[in-house]
């Protein structure tokens, strides 16, 4: 009896999947590999069912002889274990980033003369509706809010990208790369005070108020499903912060990071070049406690950001504050530095982790940007935020276009480096 292998990533079985299962079964004993949650979050969509639930879903289908877990995006391990005569897949993975997986499957099957069989993917209205609905579900507050905590369990390090509009949210949502035979994507979005203010042409001094920040969050939420970490600046007055926690939680934001500064806040990357005042430990702990007290779900996180290294108050002060903030209820600690050399960040993380092995650590490597995600994870960092890179890449591109149009008195000279009108018209998918 010949063996057939298919890999599945879905939470809902529609007629497209049923067709592939029925076709695959014709070739022999059918083994279905359910892609694990850990692999799925890099590959495609965030699952709404756990690996175990998805395994059960496929176990209930009569044509399937065996259901196993595929714990990587690559088919390699399962193919080498089961050595199937055939792998069956829809024909929808040839012309996108998944082609690296396809190439690898064909290469491995060659070892024992196995064959890849591709079946036309079912693209009717009913299938389209189910696929869309599955994605839309993930944008609902109850799914989105808890996703950051889920990712902290699934990812060696959670990667967040700065977004400040619908279009930047789409970039964070949809960018998937194939690299070294693996697929990868961002896990979360950071709504930065610096970039949200900059997009509005305003300084990063808490001038852009919460109503306006909420407008940005809403624009981002409208077109995306990934979890949102909000830069909450200082959190403002304790009496205001509690209301904002409620609003953010209800909207489906996953975490707010508040920094231990008070008075007129300036961007941290100025360091001591401008006057900045750090809050007292007592008052900041009070703010954390007040926020935690009004929170209704278990999903929402209040992360305390420590400015001691930025303000050159020393490592001991940073650590003392970290322990106090966790004691007050903080769900995570963000430690910030504006040094190019990551040593002080590593020292903080190593020391903090020795005493506290569970509280997540967040870093923003804008200045210490030579550090890899792997190195950060090795020092116990759980979330890395790329806090301003989209804004900083878009701005010079737009500025040089404006300069060149003025220089040439026409737009022809800049046209080659612009996105085509056709691409921009088709960039946004309509419902
Ligand atoms: C932001 O992105 O607004 C931040 C991070 O707060 S930093 O600009 O590095 O202070
Ligand atoms: Mg900020």
PDB file of C-alpha atoms and ligand atoms in Angstrom, residues 190 192-195 204 231 233 259 265 267-269 305 334 336 364 366 387-388, ligand 1:
ATOM      1  CA  UNK A 190       3.857  48.883  18.241  1.00  0.00           C
ATOM      2  CA  UNK A 192       4.775  54.510  19.010  1.00  0.00           C
ATOM      3  CA  UNK A 193       4.204  57.944  20.512  1.00  0.00           C
ATOM      4  CA  UNK A 194       7.158  59.240  18.492  1.00  0.00           C
ATOM      5  CA  UNK A 195       5.876  57.976  15.142  1.00  0.00           C
ATOM      6  CA  UNK A 204       6.688  63.659  20.912  1.00  0.00           C
ATOM      7  CA  UNK A 231       3.171  53.288  23.735  1.00  0.00           C
ATOM      8  CA  UNK A 233       3.877  57.593  27.275  1.00  0.00           C
ATOM      9  CA  UNK A 259       7.256  55.020  31.272  1.00  0.00           C
ATOM     10  CA  UNK A 265       7.735  64.188  28.715  1.00  0.00           C
ATOM     11  CA  UNK A 267      11.481  61.484  23.777  1.00  0.00           C
ATOM     12  CA  UNK A 268      13.909  59.158  25.590  1.00  0.00           C
ATOM     13  CA  UNK A 269      16.454  59.221  22.801  1.00  0.00           C
ATOM     14  CA  UNK A 305       9.122  51.074  31.289  1.00  0.00           C
ATOM     15  CA  UNK A 334      10.669  47.454  29.409  1.00  0.00           C
ATOM     16  CA  UNK A 336      15.469  51.293  27.619  1.00  0.00           C
ATOM     17  CA  UNK A 364      13.697  48.675  21.894  1.00  0.00           C
ATOM     18  CA  UNK A 366      17.033  51.566  18.140  1.00  0.00           C
ATOM     19  CA  UNK A 387       9.989  51.208  17.215  1.00  0.00           C
ATOM     20  CA  UNK A 388      10.420  53.686  14.378  1.00  0.00           C
TER      21      UNK A 388
HETATM   22  C1  LIG B   1       8.492  55.564  20.864  1.00  0.00           C
HETATM   23  O1  LIG B   1       8.619  54.847  19.866  1.00  0.00           O
HETATM   24  O2  LIG B   1       7.750  56.532  20.897  1.00  0.00           O
HETATM   25  C2  LIG B   1       9.219  55.226  22.091  1.00  0.00           C
HETATM   26  C3  LIG B   1      10.492  54.495  21.998  1.00  0.00           C
HETATM   27  O3  LIG B   1       8.794  55.624  23.150  1.00  0.00           O
HETATM   28  S1  LIG B   1      11.755  55.689  21.942  1.00  0.00           S
HETATM   29  O4  LIG B   1      11.478  56.606  20.858  1.00  0.00           O
HETATM   30  O5  LIG B   1      12.989  54.972  21.773  1.00  0.00           O
HETATM   31  O6  LIG B   1      11.745  56.403  23.222  1.00  0.00           O
END
